[in-house]
PDB file of C-alpha atoms in Angstrom:
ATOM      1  CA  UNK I 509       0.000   0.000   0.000  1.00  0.00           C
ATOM      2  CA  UNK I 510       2.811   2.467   0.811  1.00  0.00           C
ATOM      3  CA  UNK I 511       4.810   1.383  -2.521  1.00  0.00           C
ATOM      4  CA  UNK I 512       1.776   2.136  -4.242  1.00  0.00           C
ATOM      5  CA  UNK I 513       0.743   5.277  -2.805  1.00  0.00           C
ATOM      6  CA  UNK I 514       4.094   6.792  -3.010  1.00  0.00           C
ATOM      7  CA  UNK I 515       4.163   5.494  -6.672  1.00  0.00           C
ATOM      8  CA  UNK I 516       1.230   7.938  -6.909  1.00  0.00           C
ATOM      9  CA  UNK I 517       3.066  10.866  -5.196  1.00  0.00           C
ATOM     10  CA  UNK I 518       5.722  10.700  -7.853  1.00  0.00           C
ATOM     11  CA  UNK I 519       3.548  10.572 -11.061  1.00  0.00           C
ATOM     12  CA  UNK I 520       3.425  13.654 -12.676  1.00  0.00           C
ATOM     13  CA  UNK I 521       0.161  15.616 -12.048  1.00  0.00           C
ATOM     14  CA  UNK I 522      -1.104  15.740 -16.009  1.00  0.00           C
ATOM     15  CA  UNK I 523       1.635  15.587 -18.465  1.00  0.00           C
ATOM     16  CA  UNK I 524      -0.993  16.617 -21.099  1.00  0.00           C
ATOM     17  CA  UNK I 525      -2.314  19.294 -19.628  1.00  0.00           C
ATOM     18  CA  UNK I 526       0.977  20.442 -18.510  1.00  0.00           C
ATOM     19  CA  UNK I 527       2.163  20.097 -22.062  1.00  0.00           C
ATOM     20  CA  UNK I 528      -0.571  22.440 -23.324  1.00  0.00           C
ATOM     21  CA  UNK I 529      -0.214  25.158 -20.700  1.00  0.00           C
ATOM     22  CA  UNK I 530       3.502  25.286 -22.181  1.00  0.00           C
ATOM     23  CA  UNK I 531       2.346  25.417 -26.021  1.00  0.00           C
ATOM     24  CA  UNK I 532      -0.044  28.399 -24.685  1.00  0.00           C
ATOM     25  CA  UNK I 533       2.497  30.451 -23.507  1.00  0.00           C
ATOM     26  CA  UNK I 534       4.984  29.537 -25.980  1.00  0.00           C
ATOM     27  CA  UNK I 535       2.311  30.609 -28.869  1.00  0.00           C
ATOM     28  CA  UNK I 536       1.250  34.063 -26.725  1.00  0.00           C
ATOM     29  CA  UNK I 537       4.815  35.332 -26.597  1.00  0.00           C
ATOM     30  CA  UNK I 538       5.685  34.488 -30.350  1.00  0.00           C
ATOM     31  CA  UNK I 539       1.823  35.932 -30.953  1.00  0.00           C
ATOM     32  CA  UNK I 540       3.031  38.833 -29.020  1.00  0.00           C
ATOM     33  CA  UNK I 541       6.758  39.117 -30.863  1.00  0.00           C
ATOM     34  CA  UNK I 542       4.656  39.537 -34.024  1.00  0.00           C
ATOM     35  CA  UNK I 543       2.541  42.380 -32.771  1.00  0.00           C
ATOM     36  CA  UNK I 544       5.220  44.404 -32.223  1.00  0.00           C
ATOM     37  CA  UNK I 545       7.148  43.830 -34.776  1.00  0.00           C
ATOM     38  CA  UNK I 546       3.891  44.676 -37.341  1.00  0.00           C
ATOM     39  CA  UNK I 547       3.620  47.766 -34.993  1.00  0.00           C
ATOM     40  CA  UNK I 548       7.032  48.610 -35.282  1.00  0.00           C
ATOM     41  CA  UNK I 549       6.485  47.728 -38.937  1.00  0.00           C
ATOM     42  CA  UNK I 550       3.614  50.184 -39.403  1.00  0.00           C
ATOM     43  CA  UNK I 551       5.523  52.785 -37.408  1.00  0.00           C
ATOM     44  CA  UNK I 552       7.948  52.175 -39.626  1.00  0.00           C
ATOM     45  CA  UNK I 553       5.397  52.865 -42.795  1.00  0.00           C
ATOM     46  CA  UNK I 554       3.839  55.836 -41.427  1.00  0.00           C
ATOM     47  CA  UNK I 555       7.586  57.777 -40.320  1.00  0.00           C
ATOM     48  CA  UNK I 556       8.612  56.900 -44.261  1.00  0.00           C
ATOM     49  CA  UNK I 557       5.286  58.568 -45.220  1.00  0.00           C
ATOM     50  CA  UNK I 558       5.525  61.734 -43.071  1.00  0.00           C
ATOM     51  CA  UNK I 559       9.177  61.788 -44.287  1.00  0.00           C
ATOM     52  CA  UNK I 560       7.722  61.910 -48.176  1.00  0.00           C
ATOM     53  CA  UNK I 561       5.159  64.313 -46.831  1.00  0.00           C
ATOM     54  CA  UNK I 562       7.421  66.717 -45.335  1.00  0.00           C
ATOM     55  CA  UNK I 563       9.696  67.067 -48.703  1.00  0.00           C
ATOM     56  CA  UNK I 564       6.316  67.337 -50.653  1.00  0.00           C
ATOM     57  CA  UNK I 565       5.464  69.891 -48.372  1.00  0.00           C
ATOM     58  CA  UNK I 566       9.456  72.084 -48.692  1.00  0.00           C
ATOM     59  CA  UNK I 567       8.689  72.031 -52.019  1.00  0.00           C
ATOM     60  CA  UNK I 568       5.001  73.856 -51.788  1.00  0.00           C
ATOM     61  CA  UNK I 569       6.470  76.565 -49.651  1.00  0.00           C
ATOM     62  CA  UNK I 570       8.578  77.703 -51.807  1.00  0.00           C
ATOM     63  CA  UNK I 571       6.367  77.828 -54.675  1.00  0.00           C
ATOM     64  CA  UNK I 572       3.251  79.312 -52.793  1.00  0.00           C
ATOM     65  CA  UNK I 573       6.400  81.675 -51.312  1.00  0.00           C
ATOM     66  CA  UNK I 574       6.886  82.645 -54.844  1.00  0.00           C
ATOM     67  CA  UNK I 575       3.678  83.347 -55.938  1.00  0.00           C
ATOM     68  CA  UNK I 576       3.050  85.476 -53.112  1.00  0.00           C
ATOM     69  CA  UNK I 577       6.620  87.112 -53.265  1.00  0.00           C
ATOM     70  CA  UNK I 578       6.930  86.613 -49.566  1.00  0.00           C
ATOM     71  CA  UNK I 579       9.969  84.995 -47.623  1.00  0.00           C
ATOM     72  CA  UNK I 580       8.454  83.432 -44.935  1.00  0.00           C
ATOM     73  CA  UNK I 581      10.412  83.652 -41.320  1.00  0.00           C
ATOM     74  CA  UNK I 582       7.990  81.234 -39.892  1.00  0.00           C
ATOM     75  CA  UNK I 583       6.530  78.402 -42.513  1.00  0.00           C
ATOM     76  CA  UNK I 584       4.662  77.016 -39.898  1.00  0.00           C
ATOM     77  CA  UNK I 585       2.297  79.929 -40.410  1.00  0.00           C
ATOM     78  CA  UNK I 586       2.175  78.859 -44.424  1.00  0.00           C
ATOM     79  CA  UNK I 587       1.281  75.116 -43.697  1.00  0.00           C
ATOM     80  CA  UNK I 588      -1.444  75.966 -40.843  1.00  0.00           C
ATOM     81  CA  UNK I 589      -2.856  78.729 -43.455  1.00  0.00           C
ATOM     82  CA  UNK I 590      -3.454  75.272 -45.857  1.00  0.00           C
ATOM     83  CA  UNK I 591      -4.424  73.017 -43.835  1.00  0.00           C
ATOM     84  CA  UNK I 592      -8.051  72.406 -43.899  1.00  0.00           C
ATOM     85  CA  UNK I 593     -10.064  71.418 -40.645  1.00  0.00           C
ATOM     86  CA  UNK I 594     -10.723  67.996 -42.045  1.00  0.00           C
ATOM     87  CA  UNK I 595      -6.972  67.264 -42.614  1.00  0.00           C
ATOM     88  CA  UNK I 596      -5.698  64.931 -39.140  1.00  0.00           C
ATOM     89  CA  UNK I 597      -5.651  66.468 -36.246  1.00  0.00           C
ATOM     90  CA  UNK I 598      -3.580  69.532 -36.952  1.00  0.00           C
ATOM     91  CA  UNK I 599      -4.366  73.009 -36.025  1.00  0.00           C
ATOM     92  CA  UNK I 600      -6.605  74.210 -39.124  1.00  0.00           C
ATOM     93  CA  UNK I 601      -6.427  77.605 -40.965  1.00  0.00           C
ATOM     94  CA  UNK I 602      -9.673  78.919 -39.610  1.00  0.00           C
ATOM     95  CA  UNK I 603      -8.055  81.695 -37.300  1.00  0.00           C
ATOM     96  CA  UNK I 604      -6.003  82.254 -40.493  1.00  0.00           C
ATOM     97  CA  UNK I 605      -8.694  83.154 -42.438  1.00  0.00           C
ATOM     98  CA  UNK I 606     -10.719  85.017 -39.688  1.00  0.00           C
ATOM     99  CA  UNK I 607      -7.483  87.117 -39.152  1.00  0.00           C
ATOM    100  CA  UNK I 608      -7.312  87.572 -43.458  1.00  0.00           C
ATOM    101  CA  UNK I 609     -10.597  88.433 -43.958  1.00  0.00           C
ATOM    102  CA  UNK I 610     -10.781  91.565 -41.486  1.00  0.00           C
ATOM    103  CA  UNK I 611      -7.421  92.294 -42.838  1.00  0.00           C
ATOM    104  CA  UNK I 612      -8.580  92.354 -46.389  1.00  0.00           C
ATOM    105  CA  UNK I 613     -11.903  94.324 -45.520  1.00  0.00           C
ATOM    106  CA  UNK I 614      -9.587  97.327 -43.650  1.00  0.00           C
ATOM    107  CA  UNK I 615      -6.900  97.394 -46.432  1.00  0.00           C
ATOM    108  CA  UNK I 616      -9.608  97.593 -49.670  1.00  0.00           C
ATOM    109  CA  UNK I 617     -11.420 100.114 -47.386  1.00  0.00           C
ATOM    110  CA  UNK I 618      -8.548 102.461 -46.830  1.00  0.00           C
ATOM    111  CA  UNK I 619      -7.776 101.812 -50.862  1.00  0.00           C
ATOM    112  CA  UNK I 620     -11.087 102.674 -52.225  1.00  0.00           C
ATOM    113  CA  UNK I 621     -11.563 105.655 -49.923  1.00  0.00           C
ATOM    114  CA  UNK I 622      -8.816 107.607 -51.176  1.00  0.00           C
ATOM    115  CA  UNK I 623      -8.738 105.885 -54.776  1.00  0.00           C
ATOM    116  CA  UNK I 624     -12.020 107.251 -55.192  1.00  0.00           C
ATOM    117  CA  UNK I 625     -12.897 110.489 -53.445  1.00  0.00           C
ATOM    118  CA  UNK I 626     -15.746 110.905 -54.887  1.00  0.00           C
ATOM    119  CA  UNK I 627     -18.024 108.149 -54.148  1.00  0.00           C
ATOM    120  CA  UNK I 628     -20.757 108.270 -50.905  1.00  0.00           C
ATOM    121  CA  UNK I 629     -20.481 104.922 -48.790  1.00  0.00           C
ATOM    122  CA  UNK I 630     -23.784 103.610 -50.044  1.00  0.00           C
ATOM    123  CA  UNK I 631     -21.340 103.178 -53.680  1.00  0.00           C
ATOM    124  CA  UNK I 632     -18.274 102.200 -51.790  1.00  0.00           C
ATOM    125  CA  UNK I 633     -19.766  99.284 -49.426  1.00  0.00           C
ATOM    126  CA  UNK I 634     -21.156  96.944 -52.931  1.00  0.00           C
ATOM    127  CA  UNK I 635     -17.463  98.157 -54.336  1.00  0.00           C
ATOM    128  CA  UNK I 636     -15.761  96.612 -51.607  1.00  0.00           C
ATOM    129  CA  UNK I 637     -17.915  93.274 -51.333  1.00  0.00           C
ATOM    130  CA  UNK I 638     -17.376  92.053 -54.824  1.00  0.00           C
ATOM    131  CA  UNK I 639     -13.420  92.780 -53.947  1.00  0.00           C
ATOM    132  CA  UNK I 640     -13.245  89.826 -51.033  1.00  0.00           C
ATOM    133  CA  UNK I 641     -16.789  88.262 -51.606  1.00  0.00           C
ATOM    134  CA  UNK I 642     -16.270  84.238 -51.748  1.00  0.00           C
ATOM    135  CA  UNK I 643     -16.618  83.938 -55.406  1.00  0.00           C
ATOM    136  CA  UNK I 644     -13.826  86.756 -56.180  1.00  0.00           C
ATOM    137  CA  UNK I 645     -11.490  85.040 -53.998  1.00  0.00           C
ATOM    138  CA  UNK I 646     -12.327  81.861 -55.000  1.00  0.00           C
ATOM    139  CA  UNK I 647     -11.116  82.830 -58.476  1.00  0.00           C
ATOM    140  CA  UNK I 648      -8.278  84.493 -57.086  1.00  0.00           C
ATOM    141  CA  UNK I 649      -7.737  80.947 -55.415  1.00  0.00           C
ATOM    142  CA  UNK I 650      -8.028  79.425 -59.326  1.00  0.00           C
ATOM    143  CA  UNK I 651      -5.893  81.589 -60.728  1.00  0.00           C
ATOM    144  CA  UNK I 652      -2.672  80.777 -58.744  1.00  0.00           C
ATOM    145  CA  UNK I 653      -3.704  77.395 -58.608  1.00  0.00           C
ATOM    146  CA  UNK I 654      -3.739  77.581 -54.755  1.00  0.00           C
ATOM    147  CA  UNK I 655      -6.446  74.662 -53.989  1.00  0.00           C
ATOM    148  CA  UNK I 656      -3.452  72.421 -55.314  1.00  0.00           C
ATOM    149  CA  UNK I 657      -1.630  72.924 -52.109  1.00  0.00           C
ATOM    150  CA  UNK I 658      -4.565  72.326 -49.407  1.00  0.00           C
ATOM    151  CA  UNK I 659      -4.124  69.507 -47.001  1.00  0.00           C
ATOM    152  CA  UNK I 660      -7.992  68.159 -46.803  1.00  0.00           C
ATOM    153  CA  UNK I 661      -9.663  65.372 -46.521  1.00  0.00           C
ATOM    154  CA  UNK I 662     -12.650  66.399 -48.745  1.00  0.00           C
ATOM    155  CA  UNK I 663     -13.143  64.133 -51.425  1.00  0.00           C
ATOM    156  CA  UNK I 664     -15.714  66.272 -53.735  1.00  0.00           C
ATOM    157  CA  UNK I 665     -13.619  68.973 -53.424  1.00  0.00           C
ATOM    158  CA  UNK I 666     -11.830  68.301 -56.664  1.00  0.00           C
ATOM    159  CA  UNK I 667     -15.401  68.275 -58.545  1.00  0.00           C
ATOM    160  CA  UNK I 668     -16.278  71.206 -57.091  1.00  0.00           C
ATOM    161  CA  UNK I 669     -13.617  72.704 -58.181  1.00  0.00           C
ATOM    162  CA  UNK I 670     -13.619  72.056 -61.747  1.00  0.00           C
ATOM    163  CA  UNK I 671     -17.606  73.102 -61.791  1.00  0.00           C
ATOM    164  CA  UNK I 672     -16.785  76.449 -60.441  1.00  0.00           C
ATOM    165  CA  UNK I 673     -13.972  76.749 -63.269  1.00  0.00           C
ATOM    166  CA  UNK I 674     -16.124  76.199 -66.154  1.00  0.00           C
ATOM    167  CA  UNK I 675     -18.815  77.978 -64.825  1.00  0.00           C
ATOM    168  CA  UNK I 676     -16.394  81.862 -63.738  1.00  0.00           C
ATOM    169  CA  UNK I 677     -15.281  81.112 -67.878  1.00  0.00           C
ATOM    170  CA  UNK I 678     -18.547  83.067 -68.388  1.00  0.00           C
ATOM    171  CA  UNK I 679     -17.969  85.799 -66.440  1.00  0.00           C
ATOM    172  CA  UNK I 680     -14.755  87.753 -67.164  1.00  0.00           C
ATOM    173  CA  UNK I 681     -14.696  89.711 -63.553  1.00  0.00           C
ATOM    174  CA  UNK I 682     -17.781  88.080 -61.438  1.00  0.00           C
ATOM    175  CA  UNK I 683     -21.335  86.585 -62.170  1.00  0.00           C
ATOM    176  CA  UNK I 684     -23.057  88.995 -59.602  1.00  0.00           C
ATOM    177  CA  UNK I 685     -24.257  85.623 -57.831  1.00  0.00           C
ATOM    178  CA  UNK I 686     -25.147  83.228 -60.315  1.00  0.00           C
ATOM    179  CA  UNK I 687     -22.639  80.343 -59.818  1.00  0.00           C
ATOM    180  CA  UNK I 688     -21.687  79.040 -56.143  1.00  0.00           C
ATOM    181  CA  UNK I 689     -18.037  78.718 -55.751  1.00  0.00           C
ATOM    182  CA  UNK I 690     -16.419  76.552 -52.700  1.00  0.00           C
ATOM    183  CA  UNK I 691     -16.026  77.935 -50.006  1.00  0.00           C
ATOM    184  CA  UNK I 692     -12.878  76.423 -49.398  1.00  0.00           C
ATOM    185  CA  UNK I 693     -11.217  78.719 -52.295  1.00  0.00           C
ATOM    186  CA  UNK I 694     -11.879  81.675 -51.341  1.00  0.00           C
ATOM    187  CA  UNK I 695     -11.152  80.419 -47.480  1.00  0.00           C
ATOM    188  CA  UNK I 696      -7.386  79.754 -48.370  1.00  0.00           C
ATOM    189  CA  UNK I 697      -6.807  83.009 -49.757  1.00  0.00           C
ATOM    190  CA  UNK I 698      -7.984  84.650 -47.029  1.00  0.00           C
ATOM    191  CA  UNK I 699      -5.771  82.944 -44.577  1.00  0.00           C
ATOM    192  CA  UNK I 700      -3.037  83.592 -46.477  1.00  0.00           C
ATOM    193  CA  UNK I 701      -3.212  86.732 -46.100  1.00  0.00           C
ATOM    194  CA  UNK I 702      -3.874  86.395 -42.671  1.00  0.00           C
ATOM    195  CA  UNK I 703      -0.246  84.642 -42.436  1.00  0.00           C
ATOM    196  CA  UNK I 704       1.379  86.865 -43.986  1.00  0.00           C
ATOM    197  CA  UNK I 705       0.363  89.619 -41.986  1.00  0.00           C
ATOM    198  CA  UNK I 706       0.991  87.824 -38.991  1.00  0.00           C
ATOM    199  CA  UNK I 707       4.147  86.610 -39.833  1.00  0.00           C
ATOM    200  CA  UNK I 708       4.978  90.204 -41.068  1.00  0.00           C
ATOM    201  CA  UNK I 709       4.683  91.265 -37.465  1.00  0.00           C
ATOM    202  CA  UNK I 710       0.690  92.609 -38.579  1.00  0.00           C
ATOM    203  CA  UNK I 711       2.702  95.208 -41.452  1.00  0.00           C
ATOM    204  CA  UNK I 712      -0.158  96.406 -43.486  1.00  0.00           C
ATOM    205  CA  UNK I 713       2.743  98.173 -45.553  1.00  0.00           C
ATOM    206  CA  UNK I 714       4.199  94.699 -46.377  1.00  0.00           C
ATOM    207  CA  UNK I 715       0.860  92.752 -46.551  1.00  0.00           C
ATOM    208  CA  UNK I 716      -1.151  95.779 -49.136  1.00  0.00           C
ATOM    209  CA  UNK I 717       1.140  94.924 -52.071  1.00  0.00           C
ATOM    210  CA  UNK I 718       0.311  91.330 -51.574  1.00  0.00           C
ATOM    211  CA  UNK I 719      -2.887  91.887 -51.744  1.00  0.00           C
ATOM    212  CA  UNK I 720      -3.227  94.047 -54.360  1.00  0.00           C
ATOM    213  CA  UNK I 721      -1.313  91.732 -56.736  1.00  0.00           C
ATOM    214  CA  UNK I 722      -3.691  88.883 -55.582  1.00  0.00           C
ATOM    215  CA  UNK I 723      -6.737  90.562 -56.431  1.00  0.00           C
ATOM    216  CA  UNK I 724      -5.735  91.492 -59.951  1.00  0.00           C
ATOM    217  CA  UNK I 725      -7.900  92.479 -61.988  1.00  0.00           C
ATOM    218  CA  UNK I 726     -10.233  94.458 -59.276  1.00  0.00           C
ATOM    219  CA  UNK I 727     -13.415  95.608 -59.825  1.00  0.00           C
ATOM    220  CA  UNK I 728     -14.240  99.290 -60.161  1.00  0.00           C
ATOM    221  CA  UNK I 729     -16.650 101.576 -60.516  1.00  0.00           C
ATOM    222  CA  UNK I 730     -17.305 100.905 -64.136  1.00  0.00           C
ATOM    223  CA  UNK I 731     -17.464  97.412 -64.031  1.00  0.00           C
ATOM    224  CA  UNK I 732     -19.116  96.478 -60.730  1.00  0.00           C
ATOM    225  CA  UNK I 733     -22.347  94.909 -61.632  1.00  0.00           C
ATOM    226  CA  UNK I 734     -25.852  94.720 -59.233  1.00  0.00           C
ATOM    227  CA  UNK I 735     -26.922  91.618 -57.994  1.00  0.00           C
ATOM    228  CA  UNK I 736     -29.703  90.265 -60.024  1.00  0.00           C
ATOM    229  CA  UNK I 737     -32.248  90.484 -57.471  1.00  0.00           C
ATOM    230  CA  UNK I 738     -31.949  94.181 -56.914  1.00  0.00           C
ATOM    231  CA  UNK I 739     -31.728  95.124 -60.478  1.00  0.00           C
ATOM    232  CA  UNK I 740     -34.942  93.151 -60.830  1.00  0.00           C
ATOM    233  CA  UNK I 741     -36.712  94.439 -58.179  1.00  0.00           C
ATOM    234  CA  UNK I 742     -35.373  98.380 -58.460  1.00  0.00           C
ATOM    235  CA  UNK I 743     -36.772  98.329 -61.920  1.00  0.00           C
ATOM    236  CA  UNK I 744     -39.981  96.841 -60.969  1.00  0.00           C
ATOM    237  CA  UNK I 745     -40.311  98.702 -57.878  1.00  0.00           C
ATOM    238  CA  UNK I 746     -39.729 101.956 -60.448  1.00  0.00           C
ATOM    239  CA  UNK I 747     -42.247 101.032 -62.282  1.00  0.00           C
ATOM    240  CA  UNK I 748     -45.206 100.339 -59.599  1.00  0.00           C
ATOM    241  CA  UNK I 749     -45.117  96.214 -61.135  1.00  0.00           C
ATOM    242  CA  UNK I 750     -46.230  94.084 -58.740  1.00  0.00           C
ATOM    243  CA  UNK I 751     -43.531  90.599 -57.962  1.00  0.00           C
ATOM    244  CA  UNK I 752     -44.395  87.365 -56.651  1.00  0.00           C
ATOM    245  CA  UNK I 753     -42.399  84.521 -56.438  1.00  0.00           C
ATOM    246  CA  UNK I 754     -43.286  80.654 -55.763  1.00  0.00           C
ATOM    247  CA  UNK I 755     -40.844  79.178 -53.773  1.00  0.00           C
ATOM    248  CA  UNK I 756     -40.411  75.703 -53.871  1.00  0.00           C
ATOM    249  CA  UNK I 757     -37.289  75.335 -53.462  1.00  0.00           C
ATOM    250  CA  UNK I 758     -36.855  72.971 -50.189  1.00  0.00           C
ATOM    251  CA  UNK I 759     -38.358  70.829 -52.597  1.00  0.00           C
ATOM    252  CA  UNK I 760     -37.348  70.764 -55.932  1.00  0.00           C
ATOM    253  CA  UNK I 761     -34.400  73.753 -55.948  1.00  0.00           C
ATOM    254  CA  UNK I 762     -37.093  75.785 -58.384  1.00  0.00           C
ATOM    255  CA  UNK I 763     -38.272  79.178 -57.847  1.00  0.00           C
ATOM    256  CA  UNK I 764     -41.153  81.193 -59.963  1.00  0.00           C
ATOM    257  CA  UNK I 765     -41.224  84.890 -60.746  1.00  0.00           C
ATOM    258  CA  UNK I 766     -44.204  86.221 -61.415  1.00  0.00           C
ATOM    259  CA  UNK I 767     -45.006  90.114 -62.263  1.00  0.00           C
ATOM    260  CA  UNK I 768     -48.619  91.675 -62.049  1.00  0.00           C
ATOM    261  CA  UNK I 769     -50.015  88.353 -62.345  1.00  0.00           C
ATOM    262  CA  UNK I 770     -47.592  86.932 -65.415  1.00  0.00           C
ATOM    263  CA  UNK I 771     -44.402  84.120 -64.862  1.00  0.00           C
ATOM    264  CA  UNK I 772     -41.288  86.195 -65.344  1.00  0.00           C
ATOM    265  CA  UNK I 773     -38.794  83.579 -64.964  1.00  0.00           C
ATOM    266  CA  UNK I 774     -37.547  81.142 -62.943  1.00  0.00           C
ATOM    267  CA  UNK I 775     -34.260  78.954 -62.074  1.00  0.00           C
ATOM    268  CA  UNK I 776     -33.535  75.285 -60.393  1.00  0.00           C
ATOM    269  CA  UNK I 777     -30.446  75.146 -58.183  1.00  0.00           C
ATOM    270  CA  UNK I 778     -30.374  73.063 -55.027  1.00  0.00           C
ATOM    271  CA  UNK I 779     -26.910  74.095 -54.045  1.00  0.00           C
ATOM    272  CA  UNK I 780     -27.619  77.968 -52.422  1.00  0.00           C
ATOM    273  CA  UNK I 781     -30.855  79.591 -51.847  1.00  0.00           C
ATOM    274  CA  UNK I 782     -29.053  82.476 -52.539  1.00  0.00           C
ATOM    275  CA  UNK I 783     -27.591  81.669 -56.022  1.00  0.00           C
ATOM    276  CA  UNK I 784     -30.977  80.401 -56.891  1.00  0.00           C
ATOM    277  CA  UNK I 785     -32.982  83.544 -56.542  1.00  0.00           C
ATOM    278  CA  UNK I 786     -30.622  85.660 -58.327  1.00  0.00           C
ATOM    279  CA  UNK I 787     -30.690  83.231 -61.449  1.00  0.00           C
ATOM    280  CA  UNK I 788     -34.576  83.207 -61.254  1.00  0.00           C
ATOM    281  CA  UNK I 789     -34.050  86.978 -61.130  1.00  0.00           C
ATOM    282  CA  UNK I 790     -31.738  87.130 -63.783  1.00  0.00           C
ATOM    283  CA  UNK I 791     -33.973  85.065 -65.889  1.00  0.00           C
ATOM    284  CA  UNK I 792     -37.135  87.046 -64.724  1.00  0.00           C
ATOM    285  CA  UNK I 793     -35.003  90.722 -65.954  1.00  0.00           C
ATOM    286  CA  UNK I 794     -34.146  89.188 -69.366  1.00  0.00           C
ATOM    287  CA  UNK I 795     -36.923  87.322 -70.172  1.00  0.00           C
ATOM    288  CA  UNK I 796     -39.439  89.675 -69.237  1.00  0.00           C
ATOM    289  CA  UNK I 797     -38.221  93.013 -67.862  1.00  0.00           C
ATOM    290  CA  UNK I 798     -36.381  93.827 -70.981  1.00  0.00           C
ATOM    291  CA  UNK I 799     -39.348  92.545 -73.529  1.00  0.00           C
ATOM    292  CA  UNK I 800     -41.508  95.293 -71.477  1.00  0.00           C
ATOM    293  CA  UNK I 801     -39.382  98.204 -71.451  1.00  0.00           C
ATOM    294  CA  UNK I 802     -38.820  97.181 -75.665  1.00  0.00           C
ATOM    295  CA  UNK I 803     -42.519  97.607 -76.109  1.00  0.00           C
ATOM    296  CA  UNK I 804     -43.030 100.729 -74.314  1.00  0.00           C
ATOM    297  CA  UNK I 805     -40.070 102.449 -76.488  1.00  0.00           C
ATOM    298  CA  UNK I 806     -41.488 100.694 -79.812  1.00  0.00           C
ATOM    299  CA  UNK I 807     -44.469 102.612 -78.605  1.00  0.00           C
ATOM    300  CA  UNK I 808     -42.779 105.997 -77.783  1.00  0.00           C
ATOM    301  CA  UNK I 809     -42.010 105.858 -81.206  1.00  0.00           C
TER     302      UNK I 809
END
C-alpha cells in the first residue's frame, strides 16, 4: 500500500495538460513578438510617409512663397494657413482666415476711400464686397492654382472645383451671384493673407502689395455689376409692377417669378438659396423686364 501510494506521489500531475499550458504560452509570446514587430512595422510605414510628406510639403512653400513674393520667417504659419479642418488632427487655418478676412476688408477700405474720393459709402460698401466676396477670392484661389496645395480630406472637393472653373469662364470679372463657388477657395486666400500679416509682425505696408497683386484684376466703378435680385426688383419697384415669387425650393431647388399676375422667370439650383434667386431673377429681368421696357419704347415711337 505504501509502494503504491508513493508510486502515486511521484507521477506527474497531467503531463498533457501540462504540455498544453507550455504550447499556450509559448504561442502568446511568439503571438506577441509579431505584434510588435507589425507595430514597429507600421511605425515604420507611417515615419517613411511623413518623411515623403514633409519634402512634398518644402517644395510647396517655396512655390506658394513665390507666388506670393513673400519669404516666410515662420513656414509654420504657411502650412497651418493650408491646412483644412478635415486634414488629421492639426491646427486648421480657420483663425487664419478670420485674421485675413478683417485684414482684407480694412486694407480695400482704406484703398477705395482715397482711390475714389468721390463716391458716398452707399457706392463704396457693394465696391468693396465684390473685392473679397467668396466667389472673387475663389477665383483668385483658381488663378494661382492655390487649392493644389490644401491639405484636406474632402473628397468632392476636386469636382467642385472644376464646376466652379467652367462655370467663372462666363464671367470675365464676377457673375453677380449666379454660380456658387467653394467655399474652401476663397477660405485659403484669405488665410493667407492672414499669415502673412501675422508673420509680417501685422505690417499692413508689407501685406497691401500682396494683396493688391492677388486681387488682380479688381473691380471698379465701371465694371461692378448689381446683384440680379436688386436690379430686378429696383426696376420693378420703379415702375409700380407688382412681384411674386413661388418658392419651392426645399423641394425641388425651383423658384417662380411672377409680375402683375404673369411668370417672369424662374431657375432650379439646389446648391444655395441664394444663387438660386438671383438666377430666377436674372432670368425674370431678361426674359421679361427687358421685352416690357422694348414695347413701351417701340411705342414711344
Amino acid at each position: 500500500m505504501e509502494e503504491q501510494q508513493l508510486k502515486r506521489e511521484e507521477s506527474p500531475a497531467d503531463d498533457s495538460s501540462l504540455g498544453l499550458q507550455s504550447s499556450g504560452e509559448d504561442e502568446t509570446v511568439a503571438g506577441g513578438e509579431k505584434q510588435v514587430a507589425a507595430a514597429a512595422e507600421s511605425r515604420g510605414g507611417e515615419k517613411d510617409g511623413d518623411e515623403d510628406e514633409e519634402e512634398a510639403w518644402k517644395k510647396n512653400l517655396e512655390e506658394v512663397e513665390e507666388i506670393v513674393g513673400y519669404k516666410f520667417n515662420d513656414p509654420n504659419l504657411l502650412r497651418q494657413a493650408f491646412t483644412h479642418s478635415s486634414y488629421r488632427s492639426e491646427c486648421s487655418y480657420e483663425r487664419l482666415e478670420y485674421m485675413g478676412d478683417s485684414v482684407l476688408n480694412q486694407l480695400i477700405t482704406k484703398e477705395h476711400y482715397f482711390l475714389y474720393p468721390e463716391l458716398p459709402p452707399g457706392k463704396l460698401t457693394p465696391l468693396r464686397a465684390f473685392n473679397v466676396d467668396t466667389e472673387k477670392l475663389a477665383r483668385v484661389a483658381i488663378k494661382y492654382n492655390l487649392h493644389k496645395y490644401l491639405r484636406h480630406r474632402k473628397p468632392l472637393l476636386e469636382g467642385q472645383v472644376n464646376t466652379f472653373k467652367k462655370a467663372a469662364s462666363e464671367y470675365p470679372f464676377h457673375s453677380a451671384g449666379l454660380i456658387d463657388p467653394p467655399k474652401a477657395l476663397a477660405d485659403i486666400v484669405e488665410s493667407l493673407v492672414g499669415a502673412v500679416y501675422i508673420d509680417s509682425g501685422c505690417s499692413t505696408d508689407t501685406t497691401w502689395p500682396i494683396v493688391k497683386s492677388l486681387l488682380q484684376p479688381m473691380i471698379t466703378p465701371t465694371n461692378l455689376e448689381q446683384h440680379p435680385v436688386s436690379k430686378f426688383y429696383e426696376i420693378c419697384q420703379k415702375r409700380g409692377w407688382k412681384v411674386e415669387t413661388v418658392d419651392a425650393w426645399e423641394e425641388t431647388g425651383e423658384i417662380h417669378v411672377y409680375v402683375n399676375g404673369e411668370f417672369a422667370g424662374k431657375s432650379k439650383f439646389k446648391g444655395k438659396k441664394y444663387t438660386a434667386l438671383n438666377r430666377a431673377a436674372h432670368n425674370a429681368y431678361y426674359n421679361y423686364v427687358m421685352d416690357k421696357l422694348s414695347v413701351e419704347n417701340d411705342n414711344k415711337e
